Amino acid sequence: MSPTPHLPAAVPGPVPAEAVLSDRAGDVLGIAEASAVHPQAPSPMAHAISTLDAISATDAAPVVETQGRARRREILAVARRLFAERGYRGTSLRDISSRVGISHPGMLHHFKSKEALLDAVLDELEAHAQYVIDHVDTYEASAEDLEGLVQRDYSVGAERLVLFAVLSAEAINPEAPGRLRVIRLRRVYERIAEHVLRAYDEKGLVAEGLDIPWAARTAISMSISLASREATIGALQPSSRGLAASDFLTLISIFRA
């Protein structure tokens, strides 16, 4: 593991992601503690940005679609689905190759190990977090816009939420592959939520005296829990299906003025 990088000083105004990228094995849990020690520690959004490796897709070179790249995307799609259904531990490479319809050696041509495949799945989750950071202004525009985005995330992004819920549960195991990346990603989303809530607070839209860091942690914990509930109780009890988005918005309404 590489040495923990020094936290960057606070930077006025928006902070480009590229300016504060950290090493993948960097500080995971010392963000809040560092803020107490270093008065000039970064804002919540700068913290979130500084813990991601992904570069904004708009800055990446154009990708030329090939048969091999298309197969790789297909494998990743199946891996996401099976990891969400069975967990990383409960899924084998042979399960994935069988679902995709390729041989086991064919699978190993694209991914040398199951851990390499998990890394690729986590890359996608981190890329989504980077996308949210790049477009965070859409979440803080208005309460109505936020409601629409939440509804979208619990429909279009439902599989991603369940996947993250399952990987978060597996990360309780200290030996779980990818554990630090999953933990760090959760902290990133907490910092994004905190940034959005502070933006609403500046507009007078947050309940007076609300502990914003607590509210941010609670919001992310609730989103993970609701995704899990939708995939379990919602799958077995039709009357409980589709409540995740409305339940989450009810929680957010408690935070609002």
Coordinates of N, CA and C in Angstrom, one line a residue:
M1 N 0.8 -1.2 0.0 CA 0.0 0.0 0.0 C 0.9 1.2 0.0
S2 N 0.6 2.2 -0.8 CA 1.4 3.4 -0.9 C 1.1 4.3 0.2
P3 N 2.0 5.2 0.6 CA 1.9 6.1 1.7 C 0.6 7.0 1.5
T4 N 0.0 7.4 2.6 CA -1.2 8.2 2.6 C -0.8 9.6 2.1
P5 N -1.5 10.1 1.0 CA -1.1 11.4 0.5 C -1.5 12.5 1.4
H6 N -0.8 13.7 1.3 CA -1.2 14.8 2.1 C -2.5 15.4 1.5
L7 N -3.4 15.8 2.4 CA -4.6 16.4 1.9 C -4.3 17.8 1.3
P8 N -4.9 18.1 0.2 CA -4.7 19.4 -0.4 C -5.3 20.5 0.4
A9 N -4.8 21.7 0.3 CA -5.4 22.9 1.0 C -6.6 23.3 0.3
A10 N -7.5 24.1 1.0 CA -8.7 24.5 0.4 C -8.5 25.4 -0.8
V11 N -9.3 25.3 -1.8 CA -9.2 26.1 -3.0 C -10.5 26.8 -3.2
P12 N -10.4 28.2 -3.3 CA -11.7 28.9 -3.5 C -12.3 28.5 -4.8
G13 N -13.7 28.4 -4.8 CA -14.4 28.1 -6.0 C -14.3 26.7 -6.4
P14 N -14.9 26.3 -7.6 CA -14.9 24.9 -8.0 C -13.5 24.4 -8.1
V15 N -13.4 23.1 -7.8 CA -12.1 22.5 -7.8 C -12.1 21.4 -8.9
P16 N -11.3 21.6 -10.0 CA -11.3 20.6 -11.1 C -10.8 19.2 -10.5
A17 N -11.5 18.2 -11.0 CA -11.2 16.8 -10.5 C -9.7 16.5 -10.7
E18 N -9.2 16.9 -11.9 CA -7.9 16.5 -12.2 C -6.8 17.1 -11.2
A19 N -7.2 18.2 -10.6 CA -6.3 18.9 -9.7 C -6.0 18.3 -8.4
V20 N -7.0 17.4 -8.0 CA -6.9 16.9 -6.7 C -7.1 15.4 -6.6
L21 N -6.8 14.7 -7.7 CA -6.9 13.2 -7.7 C -5.9 12.6 -6.8
S22 N -6.3 11.6 -6.1 CA -5.4 10.9 -5.1 C -5.1 9.5 -5.6
D23 N -4.1 8.9 -4.9 CA -3.8 7.5 -5.1 C -4.9 6.6 -4.7
R24 N -5.2 5.6 -5.4 CA -6.3 4.7 -5.1 C -6.2 4.1 -3.7
A25 N -5.0 3.9 -3.2 CA -4.9 3.4 -1.8 C -4.7 4.5 -0.8
G26 N -5.2 5.7 -1.1 CA -5.0 6.8 -0.2 C -5.9 6.7 1.0
D27 N -5.9 7.9 1.7 CA -6.7 8.0 3.0 C -8.2 7.7 2.7
V28 N -8.7 6.8 3.5 CA -10.1 6.4 3.4 C -11.0 7.0 4.5
L29 N -10.5 6.9 5.7 CA -11.4 7.3 6.8 C -10.9 8.5 7.5
G30 N -9.8 9.2 7.1 CA -9.3 10.3 7.9 C -9.8 11.6 7.5
I31 N -10.9 11.7 6.7 CA -11.3 13.0 6.1 C -11.8 13.9 7.2
A32 N -12.8 13.5 8.0 CA -13.4 14.3 9.0 C -12.3 14.6 10.1
E33 N -11.5 13.6 10.5 CA -10.5 13.8 11.5 C -9.5 14.9 11.0
A34 N -9.1 14.8 9.7 CA -8.1 15.8 9.2 C -8.7 17.2 9.2
S35 N -10.0 17.3 9.0 CA -10.6 18.7 9.0 C -10.5 19.3 10.4
A36 N -10.6 18.5 11.5 CA -10.5 19.0 12.8 C -9.0 19.4 13.1
V37 N -8.1 18.7 12.5 CA -6.6 19.0 12.8 C -6.2 20.2 11.9
H38 N -6.6 20.2 10.6 CA -6.1 21.2 9.7 C -7.3 22.1 9.3
P39 N -7.3 23.3 9.9 CA -8.4 24.3 9.6 C -8.6 24.5 8.1
Q40 N -7.5 24.4 7.3 CA -7.6 24.7 5.9 C -7.9 23.4 5.0
A41 N -8.4 22.4 5.7 CA -8.8 21.2 5.0 C -9.8 21.5 3.9
P42 N -9.9 20.7 2.8 CA -10.8 21.0 1.7 C -12.3 20.9 2.1
S43 N -13.1 21.5 1.3 CA -14.5 21.5 1.5 C -15.0 20.1 1.2
P44 N -16.3 19.8 1.6 CA -16.8 18.4 1.4 C -16.7 18.0 -0.1
M45 N -17.0 18.9 -1.0 CA -16.9 18.5 -2.4 C -15.5 18.3 -2.9
A46 N -14.5 19.1 -2.4 CA -13.1 18.9 -2.7 C -12.6 17.6 -2.2
H47 N -13.1 17.2 -1.0 CA -12.8 15.9 -0.4 C -13.3 14.8 -1.3
A48 N -14.6 14.9 -1.7 CA -15.1 13.9 -2.6 C -14.4 13.7 -3.9
I49 N -14.0 14.9 -4.5 CA -13.3 14.8 -5.7 C -11.9 14.2 -5.5
S50 N -11.2 14.6 -4.4 CA -9.9 14.1 -4.2 C -9.7 12.6 -3.9
T51 N -10.8 12.0 -3.6 CA -10.8 10.5 -3.4 C -11.1 9.7 -4.5
L52 N -11.3 10.3 -5.7 CA -11.7 9.5 -6.9 C -10.5 9.5 -7.9
D53 N -10.4 8.4 -8.6 CA -9.3 8.3 -9.6 C -9.8 8.6 -11.0
A54 N -11.1 8.4 -11.2 CA -11.7 8.5 -12.5 C -11.6 9.9 -13.0
I55 N -11.2 10.1 -14.3 CA -11.2 11.4 -15.0 C -12.6 11.5 -15.7
S56 N -13.1 12.7 -15.7 CA -14.3 13.0 -16.4 C -14.3 12.4 -17.8
A57 N -15.4 11.8 -18.2 CA -15.5 11.2 -19.5 C -15.3 12.2 -20.7
T58 N -15.6 13.5 -20.4 CA -15.5 14.5 -21.4 C -14.0 14.8 -21.7
D59 N -13.1 14.4 -20.8 CA -11.7 14.6 -21.0 C -11.0 13.4 -21.6
A60 N -11.7 12.3 -21.7 CA -11.1 11.0 -22.2 C -11.0 11.0 -23.7
A61 N -10.1 10.2 -24.2 CA -10.0 10.1 -25.6 C -11.2 9.3 -26.2
P62 N -11.7 9.6 -27.4 CA -12.8 8.9 -27.9 C -12.6 7.4 -27.9
V63 N -13.6 6.6 -27.6 CA -13.4 5.1 -27.6 C -14.0 4.5 -28.8
V64 N -13.2 3.8 -29.5 CA -13.7 3.1 -30.7 C -14.2 1.7 -30.3
E65 N -15.5 1.5 -30.7 CA -16.1 0.2 -30.3 C -15.6 -0.9 -31.2
T66 N -15.2 -2.0 -30.5 CA -14.7 -3.2 -31.2 C -15.4 -4.4 -30.7
Q67 N -15.3 -5.5 -31.3 CA -16.0 -6.7 -30.9 C -15.5 -7.1 -29.5
G68 N -14.2 -7.0 -29.3 CA -13.6 -7.3 -27.9 C -14.1 -6.4 -26.9
R69 N -14.2 -5.1 -27.2 CA -14.7 -4.1 -26.2 C -16.2 -4.4 -25.9
A70 N -17.0 -4.7 -27.0 CA -18.4 -5.0 -26.8 C -18.6 -6.2 -25.9
R71 N -17.7 -7.3 -26.1 CA -17.8 -8.5 -25.2 C -17.5 -8.1 -23.8
R72 N -16.5 -7.3 -23.6 CA -16.1 -6.9 -22.3 C -17.2 -6.2 -21.6
R73 N -17.9 -5.3 -22.3 CA -19.0 -4.6 -21.7 C -20.1 -5.6 -21.3
E74 N -20.3 -6.6 -22.1 CA -21.4 -7.6 -21.9 C -21.0 -8.4 -20.6
I75 N -19.7 -8.7 -20.5 CA -19.3 -9.4 -19.3 C -19.5 -8.6 -18.0
L76 N -19.1 -7.3 -18.1 CA -19.3 -6.4 -17.0 C -20.8 -6.3 -16.6
A77 N -21.6 -6.2 -17.6 CA -23.1 -6.1 -17.3 C -23.6 -7.3 -16.5
V78 N -23.2 -8.5 -17.0 CA -23.6 -9.7 -16.3 C -22.9 -9.8 -14.9
A79 N -21.7 -9.4 -14.8 CA -21.0 -9.4 -13.5 C -21.7 -8.5 -12.5
R80 N -22.1 -7.3 -12.9 CA -22.9 -6.4 -12.1 C -24.1 -7.0 -11.6
R81 N -24.8 -7.7 -12.5 CA -26.1 -8.3 -12.2 C -25.9 -9.4 -11.2
L82 N -25.0 -10.3 -11.4 CA -24.8 -11.4 -10.5 C -24.2 -11.0 -9.2
F83 N -23.3 -10.1 -9.2 CA -22.8 -9.6 -7.9 C -23.9 -9.0 -7.1
A84 N -24.8 -8.3 -7.7 CA -26.0 -7.7 -7.0 C -26.9 -8.8 -6.5
E85 N -27.1 -9.9 -7.2 CA -28.0 -10.9 -6.8 C -27.3 -11.9 -5.8
R86 N -26.1 -12.2 -6.0 CA -25.4 -13.3 -5.2 C -24.3 -12.8 -4.3
G87 N -23.9 -11.6 -4.6 CA -22.7 -11.1 -3.9 C -21.4 -11.5 -4.6
Y88 N -20.3 -10.8 -4.3 CA -19.0 -11.2 -4.9 C -18.6 -12.6 -4.5
R89 N -18.7 -12.9 -3.3 CA -18.3 -14.3 -2.8 C -19.2 -15.4 -3.4
G90 N -20.4 -15.1 -3.6 CA -21.4 -16.1 -4.1 C -21.4 -16.3 -5.6
T91 N -20.5 -15.5 -6.3 CA -20.5 -15.6 -7.8 C -19.1 -16.1 -8.3
S92 N -19.1 -17.0 -9.2 CA -17.8 -17.5 -9.8 C -17.7 -17.0 -11.2
L93 N -16.5 -17.0 -11.7 CA -16.2 -16.7 -13.1 C -17.0 -17.6 -14.0
R94 N -17.1 -18.8 -13.6 CA -17.9 -19.8 -14.5 C -19.3 -19.4 -14.5
D95 N -19.9 -18.9 -13.4 CA -21.3 -18.5 -13.4 C -21.4 -17.3 -14.4
I96 N -20.5 -16.4 -14.4 CA -20.6 -15.3 -15.3 C -20.4 -15.7 -16.8
S97 N -19.4 -16.5 -17.0 CA -19.1 -17.0 -18.4 C -20.3 -17.8 -19.0
S98 N -20.9 -18.6 -18.1 CA -22.1 -19.4 -18.5 C -23.3 -18.4 -18.9
R99 N -23.5 -17.4 -18.0 CA -24.6 -16.5 -18.3 C -24.3 -15.7 -19.6
V100 N -23.1 -15.3 -19.8 CA -22.7 -14.6 -21.0 C -22.8 -15.5 -22.3
G101 N -22.5 -16.8 -22.1 CA -22.5 -17.7 -23.2 C -21.1 -17.8 -23.9
I102 N -20.1 -17.7 -23.1 CA -18.7 -17.9 -23.6 C -18.0 -19.0 -22.8
S103 N -16.9 -19.5 -23.3 CA -16.1 -20.5 -22.5 C -15.4 -19.8 -21.4
H104 N -15.0 -20.7 -20.4 CA -14.2 -20.1 -19.3 C -12.8 -19.5 -19.8
P105 N -12.1 -20.2 -20.7 CA -10.9 -19.6 -21.3 C -11.2 -18.2 -22.0
G106 N -12.4 -18.2 -22.6 CA -12.8 -16.9 -23.3 C -13.0 -15.8 -22.3
M107 N -13.5 -16.2 -21.1 CA -13.7 -15.2 -20.0 C -12.3 -14.7 -19.5
L108 N -11.4 -15.6 -19.4 CA -10.0 -15.3 -18.8 C -9.3 -14.4 -19.8
H109 N -9.7 -14.5 -21.1 CA -9.0 -13.6 -22.1 C -9.3 -12.1 -21.8
H110 N -10.5 -11.9 -21.2 CA -10.9 -10.5 -20.9 C -10.5 -10.1 -19.5
F111 N -10.7 -11.0 -18.6 CA -10.4 -10.8 -17.2 C -9.7 -11.9 -16.6
K112 N -8.5 -11.7 -16.1 CA -7.6 -12.8 -15.7 C -8.0 -13.4 -14.4
S113 N -8.8 -12.7 -13.6 CA -9.3 -13.3 -12.3 C -10.6 -12.6 -11.9
K114 N -11.3 -13.2 -10.9 CA -12.5 -12.6 -10.4 C -12.3 -11.3 -9.8
E115 N -11.1 -11.1 -9.1 CA -10.8 -9.9 -8.5 C -10.6 -8.8 -9.5
A116 N -10.0 -9.1 -10.6 CA -9.8 -8.2 -11.7 C -11.1 -7.7 -12.3
L117 N -12.1 -8.6 -12.3 CA -13.4 -8.3 -12.8 C -14.1 -7.3 -11.7
L118 N -13.9 -7.6 -10.4 CA -14.5 -6.7 -9.4 C -13.9 -5.4 -9.5
D119 N -12.6 -5.3 -9.8 CA -11.9 -4.0 -10.0 C -12.6 -3.2 -11.1
A120 N -12.9 -3.9 -12.2 CA -13.6 -3.2 -13.3 C -15.0 -2.7 -12.9
V121 N -15.7 -3.5 -12.2 CA -17.0 -3.1 -11.7 C -16.9 -1.9 -10.8
L122 N -15.9 -1.9 -9.9 CA -15.7 -0.8 -9.0 C -15.3 0.5 -9.8
D123 N -14.5 0.3 -10.9 CA -14.2 1.4 -11.7 C -15.5 2.1 -12.2
E124 N -16.4 1.3 -12.6 CA -17.7 1.8 -13.2 C -18.5 2.6 -12.1
L125 N -18.5 2.0 -10.9 CA -19.2 2.7 -9.8 C -18.5 4.0 -9.5
E126 N -17.1 4.0 -9.5 CA -16.4 5.3 -9.2 C -16.6 6.3 -10.4
A127 N -16.7 5.8 -11.6 CA -17.0 6.7 -12.7 C -18.4 7.3 -12.6
H128 N -19.3 6.6 -12.0 CA -20.7 7.2 -11.8 C -20.6 8.3 -10.7
A129 N -19.8 8.0 -9.7 CA -19.6 9.0 -8.6 C -19.0 10.3 -9.2
Q130 N -18.0 10.1 -10.1 CA -17.4 11.2 -10.8 C -18.4 12.0 -11.6
Y131 N -19.3 11.3 -12.3 CA -20.3 11.9 -13.1 C -21.2 12.8 -12.2
V132 N -21.6 12.2 -11.0 CA -22.4 13.0 -10.1 C -21.7 14.2 -9.7
I133 N -20.4 14.1 -9.4 CA -19.6 15.3 -9.0 C -19.6 16.3 -10.1
D134 N -19.4 15.9 -11.3 CA -19.3 16.8 -12.4 C -20.7 17.5 -12.7
H135 N -21.8 16.9 -12.3 CA -23.1 17.4 -12.5 C -23.8 17.7 -11.2
V136 N -23.1 18.0 -10.2 CA -23.7 18.2 -8.9 C -24.7 19.4 -8.8
D137 N -24.4 20.3 -9.7 CA -25.3 21.5 -9.8 C -26.7 21.2 -10.1
T138 N -26.9 20.0 -10.8 CA -28.3 19.7 -11.1 C -29.0 19.2 -9.9
Y139 N -28.3 18.7 -8.9 CA -28.9 18.2 -7.7 C -29.3 19.3 -6.7
E140 N -28.6 20.4 -6.9 CA -28.8 21.5 -5.9 C -29.6 22.7 -6.6
A141 N -30.1 22.5 -7.8 CA -30.8 23.5 -8.5 C -32.1 23.9 -7.8
S142 N -33.0 22.9 -7.5 CA -34.2 23.1 -6.8 C -34.7 21.8 -6.2
A143 N -35.7 21.9 -5.3 CA -36.3 20.7 -4.6 C -37.0 19.9 -5.7
E144 N -37.6 20.5 -6.7 CA -38.3 19.8 -7.7 C -37.4 19.0 -8.6
D145 N -36.2 19.6 -8.9 CA -35.2 18.9 -9.7 C -34.7 17.8 -9.0
L146 N -34.4 17.9 -7.7 CA -33.9 16.9 -6.8 C -34.9 15.7 -6.8
E147 N -36.1 16.0 -6.7 CA -37.2 14.9 -6.6 C -37.1 14.1 -7.9
G148 N -37.0 14.8 -9.1 CA -37.0 14.1 -10.3 C -35.7 13.2 -10.5
L149 N -34.6 13.7 -10.0 CA -33.4 12.9 -10.0 C -33.4 11.7 -9.1
V150 N -34.0 11.9 -8.0 CA -34.2 10.7 -7.1 C -35.1 9.6 -7.7
Q151 N -36.2 10.1 -8.3 CA -37.1 9.1 -9.0 C -36.3 8.4 -10.1
R152 N -35.4 9.1 -10.8 CA -34.7 8.5 -11.9 C -33.7 7.5 -11.3
D153 N -33.0 7.9 -10.2 CA -31.9 7.0 -9.7 C -32.5 5.7 -9.1
Y154 N -33.7 5.8 -8.6 CA -34.3 4.5 -8.1 C -35.0 3.7 -9.2
S155 N -35.1 4.2 -10.4 CA -35.6 3.4 -11.5 C -34.5 3.0 -12.4
V156 N -33.9 3.9 -13.1 CA -32.8 3.6 -14.1 C -31.6 3.0 -13.3
G157 N -31.3 3.6 -12.2 CA -30.1 3.2 -11.5 C -30.3 2.2 -10.3
A158 N -31.5 1.5 -10.4 CA -31.8 0.6 -9.3 C -30.8 -0.5 -9.1
E159 N -30.3 -1.1 -10.2 CA -29.4 -2.2 -10.1 C -28.1 -1.7 -9.5
R160 N -27.6 -0.5 -9.9 CA -26.4 0.0 -9.3 C -26.5 0.2 -7.8
L161 N -27.7 0.7 -7.3 CA -27.9 0.9 -5.9 C -27.9 -0.4 -5.1
V162 N -28.5 -1.4 -5.7 CA -28.5 -2.8 -5.1 C -27.1 -3.3 -5.0
L163 N -26.4 -3.2 -6.1 CA -25.0 -3.7 -6.2 C -24.2 -3.0 -5.1
F164 N -24.3 -1.7 -5.0 CA -23.5 -1.0 -4.0 C -23.9 -1.5 -2.5
A165 N -25.2 -1.7 -2.3 CA -25.7 -2.2 -1.0 C -25.1 -3.6 -0.7
V166 N -25.0 -4.5 -1.7 CA -24.5 -5.8 -1.5 C -23.0 -5.7 -1.2
L167 N -22.2 -4.9 -2.0 CA -20.8 -4.8 -1.8 C -20.5 -4.1 -0.5
S168 N -21.3 -3.2 -0.1 CA -21.1 -2.5 1.2 C -21.3 -3.5 2.4
A169 N -22.3 -4.4 2.3 CA -22.5 -5.4 3.3 C -21.3 -6.4 3.3
E170 N -20.8 -6.8 2.2 CA -19.6 -7.7 2.1 C -18.3 -7.0 2.7
A171 N -18.3 -5.7 2.5 CA -17.1 -4.9 3.0 C -17.0 -4.9 4.5
I172 N -18.0 -5.4 5.2 CA -17.8 -5.6 6.7 C -16.7 -6.6 7.0
N173 N -16.5 -7.5 6.1 CA -15.4 -8.5 6.3 C -14.1 -7.8 6.0
P174 N -13.2 -7.8 6.9 CA -11.9 -7.1 6.7 C -11.1 -7.6 5.6
E175 N -11.4 -8.9 5.2 CA -10.6 -9.5 4.1 C -11.3 -9.4 2.8
A176 N -12.4 -8.7 2.7 CA -13.2 -8.7 1.4 C -12.4 -7.9 0.3
P177 N -12.3 -8.5 -0.8 CA -11.6 -7.8 -1.9 C -12.3 -6.5 -2.3
G178 N -11.5 -5.5 -2.5 CA -12.1 -4.2 -2.9 C -12.7 -3.4 -1.7
R179 N -12.4 -3.9 -0.5 CA -13.1 -3.3 0.7 C -12.8 -1.8 0.8
L180 N -11.6 -1.4 0.7 CA -11.2 0.0 0.9 C -11.9 0.9 -0.2
R181 N -12.0 0.4 -1.4 CA -12.6 1.1 -2.4 C -14.1 1.3 -2.2
V182 N -14.7 0.3 -1.7 CA -16.2 0.4 -1.4 C -16.4 1.4 -0.2
I183 N -15.6 1.3 0.8 CA -15.7 2.2 1.9 C -15.5 3.6 1.5
R184 N -14.4 3.8 0.7 CA -14.1 5.1 0.2 C -15.2 5.7 -0.6
L185 N -15.8 4.9 -1.5 CA -16.9 5.3 -2.3 C -18.1 5.8 -1.5
R186 N -18.4 5.1 -0.4 CA -19.5 5.5 0.4 C -19.2 6.9 1.0
R187 N -17.9 7.1 1.5 CA -17.6 8.4 2.0 C -17.7 9.5 0.9
V188 N -17.4 9.1 -0.3 CA -17.5 10.1 -1.4 C -19.0 10.5 -1.5
Y189 N -19.9 9.6 -1.5 CA -21.3 9.9 -1.6 C -21.8 10.7 -0.4
E190 N -21.3 10.4 0.7 CA -21.6 11.2 1.9 C -21.2 12.6 1.7
R191 N -20.0 12.8 1.2 CA -19.5 14.2 1.0 C -20.3 14.9 -0.1
I192 N -20.7 14.2 -1.1 CA -21.6 14.8 -2.2 C -22.9 15.3 -1.5
A193 N -23.5 14.4 -0.7 CA -24.8 14.7 -0.1 C -24.6 15.9 0.8
E194 N -23.5 15.9 1.6 CA -23.2 17.1 2.4 C -23.1 18.4 1.6
H195 N -22.4 18.3 0.5 CA -22.3 19.5 -0.4 C -23.7 20.0 -0.8
V196 N -24.5 19.1 -1.3 CA -25.8 19.4 -1.7 C -26.7 20.1 -0.6
L197 N -26.6 19.5 0.6 CA -27.4 20.0 1.7 C -26.9 21.4 2.1
R198 N -25.6 21.6 2.0 CA -25.1 22.9 2.4 C -25.5 24.0 1.3
A199 N -25.6 23.5 0.1 CA -26.1 24.4 -1.0 C -27.6 24.8 -0.7
Y200 N -28.4 23.8 -0.3 CA -29.8 24.1 0.1 C -29.8 25.0 1.3
D201 N -28.9 24.8 2.3 CA -28.9 25.6 3.5 C -28.6 27.0 3.2
E202 N -27.8 27.3 2.2 CA -27.5 28.7 1.8 C -28.7 29.4 1.2
K203 N -29.6 28.6 0.7 CA -30.8 29.1 0.1 C -31.9 29.2 1.1
G204 N -31.7 28.8 2.4 CA -32.7 28.8 3.4 C -33.7 27.7 3.3
L205 N -33.3 26.6 2.6 CA -34.2 25.5 2.4 C -34.0 24.3 3.3
V206 N -33.1 24.5 4.3 CA -32.9 23.4 5.2 C -33.4 23.8 6.6
A207 N -33.9 22.8 7.3 CA -34.5 23.0 8.7 C -33.4 23.7 9.6
E208 N -33.8 24.6 10.4 CA -32.9 25.3 11.2 C -32.3 24.4 12.2
G209 N -31.0 24.5 12.4 CA -30.3 23.7 13.4 C -30.0 22.3 12.9
L210 N -30.3 22.0 11.7 CA -30.0 20.6 11.2 C -28.5 20.3 11.2
D211 N -28.1 19.2 11.7 CA -26.7 18.7 11.7 C -26.5 18.2 10.3
I212 N -25.9 19.0 9.4 CA -25.8 18.6 8.0 C -24.9 17.4 7.8
P213 N -23.7 17.2 8.4 CA -23.0 16.0 8.2 C -23.8 14.7 8.6
W214 N -24.5 14.8 9.7 CA -25.3 13.7 10.1 C -26.4 13.4 9.1
A215 N -27.0 14.5 8.6 CA -28.1 14.3 7.6 C -27.6 13.6 6.4
A216 N -26.4 14.0 5.9 CA -25.8 13.5 4.7 C -25.5 12.0 4.9
R217 N -24.9 11.6 6.1 CA -24.6 10.2 6.4 C -25.9 9.4 6.4
T218 N -26.9 10.0 7.0 CA -28.2 9.3 7.2 C -28.9 9.1 5.8
A219 N -28.8 10.1 4.9 CA -29.4 10.0 3.6 C -28.7 8.9 2.8
I220 N -27.4 8.8 2.8 CA -26.7 7.7 2.1 C -27.0 6.3 2.7
S221 N -27.0 6.3 4.0 CA -27.4 5.0 4.7 C -28.8 4.6 4.3
M222 N -29.7 5.5 4.3 CA -31.1 5.2 3.9 C -31.2 4.8 2.5
S223 N -30.5 5.4 1.6 CA -30.6 5.0 0.2 C -30.1 3.6 0.0
I224 N -29.1 3.2 0.7 CA -28.6 1.8 0.6 C -29.6 0.8 1.2
S225 N -30.1 1.2 2.3 CA -31.1 0.3 3.0 C -32.4 0.2 2.1
L226 N -32.8 1.3 1.6 CA -34.0 1.2 0.7 C -33.8 0.4 -0.5
A227 N -32.6 0.5 -1.1 CA -32.3 -0.4 -2.3 C -32.4 -1.8 -1.9
S228 N -31.8 -2.2 -0.7 CA -31.8 -3.6 -0.3 C -33.3 -4.0 0.0
R229 N -34.1 -3.2 0.6 CA -35.5 -3.5 0.9 C -36.3 -3.8 -0.4
E230 N -36.0 -2.9 -1.4 CA -36.7 -3.0 -2.7 C -36.4 -4.4 -3.4
A231 N -35.1 -4.8 -3.2 CA -34.7 -6.1 -3.9 C -35.1 -7.3 -3.1
T232 N -35.5 -7.1 -1.9 CA -35.9 -8.3 -1.0 C -37.4 -8.3 -0.8
I233 N -37.8 -7.5 0.1 CA -39.3 -7.4 0.5 C -40.1 -7.0 -0.8
G234 N -39.6 -6.0 -1.5 CA -40.3 -5.6 -2.7 C -40.4 -6.7 -3.8
A235 N -39.4 -7.6 -3.8 CA -39.5 -8.7 -4.8 C -40.5 -9.7 -4.4
L236 N -40.8 -9.8 -3.1 CA -41.7 -10.9 -2.7 C -43.1 -10.3 -2.3
Q237 N -43.2 -9.1 -2.1 CA -44.5 -8.5 -1.7 C -44.9 -7.3 -2.6
P238 N -45.7 -7.6 -3.6 CA -46.1 -6.5 -4.6 C -46.5 -5.2 -3.9
S239 N -47.2 -5.2 -2.8 CA -47.7 -4.0 -2.2 C -46.6 -3.1 -1.7
S240 N -45.4 -3.7 -1.5 CA -44.2 -3.0 -1.0 C -43.3 -2.6 -2.1
R241 N -43.6 -2.9 -3.3 CA -42.7 -2.7 -4.4 C -42.8 -1.2 -4.9
G242 N -41.7 -0.6 -5.2 CA -41.7 0.7 -5.8 C -41.8 1.8 -4.8
L243 N -41.5 1.6 -3.5 CA -41.7 2.6 -2.5 C -40.4 3.3 -2.1
A244 N -39.2 2.8 -2.7 CA -37.9 3.3 -2.3 C -37.8 4.8 -2.5
A245 N -38.1 5.3 -3.7 CA -38.0 6.7 -4.1 C -38.8 7.6 -3.2
S246 N -40.1 7.2 -3.0 CA -41.0 8.0 -2.2 C -40.5 8.0 -0.7
D247 N -40.1 6.9 -0.2 CA -39.6 6.8 1.2 C -38.4 7.7 1.3
F248 N -37.5 7.7 0.4 CA -36.3 8.5 0.4 C -36.6 10.0 0.4
L249 N -37.6 10.4 -0.4 CA -38.0 11.8 -0.5 C -38.7 12.2 0.8
T250 N -39.4 11.3 1.4 CA -40.0 11.6 2.7 C -38.9 11.9 3.7
L251 N -37.8 11.2 3.7 CA -36.7 11.5 4.6 C -36.1 12.9 4.3
I252 N -35.9 13.2 3.0 CA -35.4 14.5 2.7 C -36.3 15.6 3.1
S253 N -37.6 15.4 3.0 CA -38.5 16.4 3.4 C -38.4 16.8 4.9
I254 N -38.0 15.8 5.7 CA -37.8 16.1 7.1 C -36.6 17.1 7.3
F255 N -35.6 17.0 6.4 CA -34.5 17.9 6.5 C -34.8 19.3 6.0
R256 N -35.8 19.5 5.2 CA -36.1 20.8 4.6 C -36.8 21.7 5.6
A257 N -36.6 23.0 5.4 CA -37.3 24.0 6.2 C -38.8 24.0 5.9

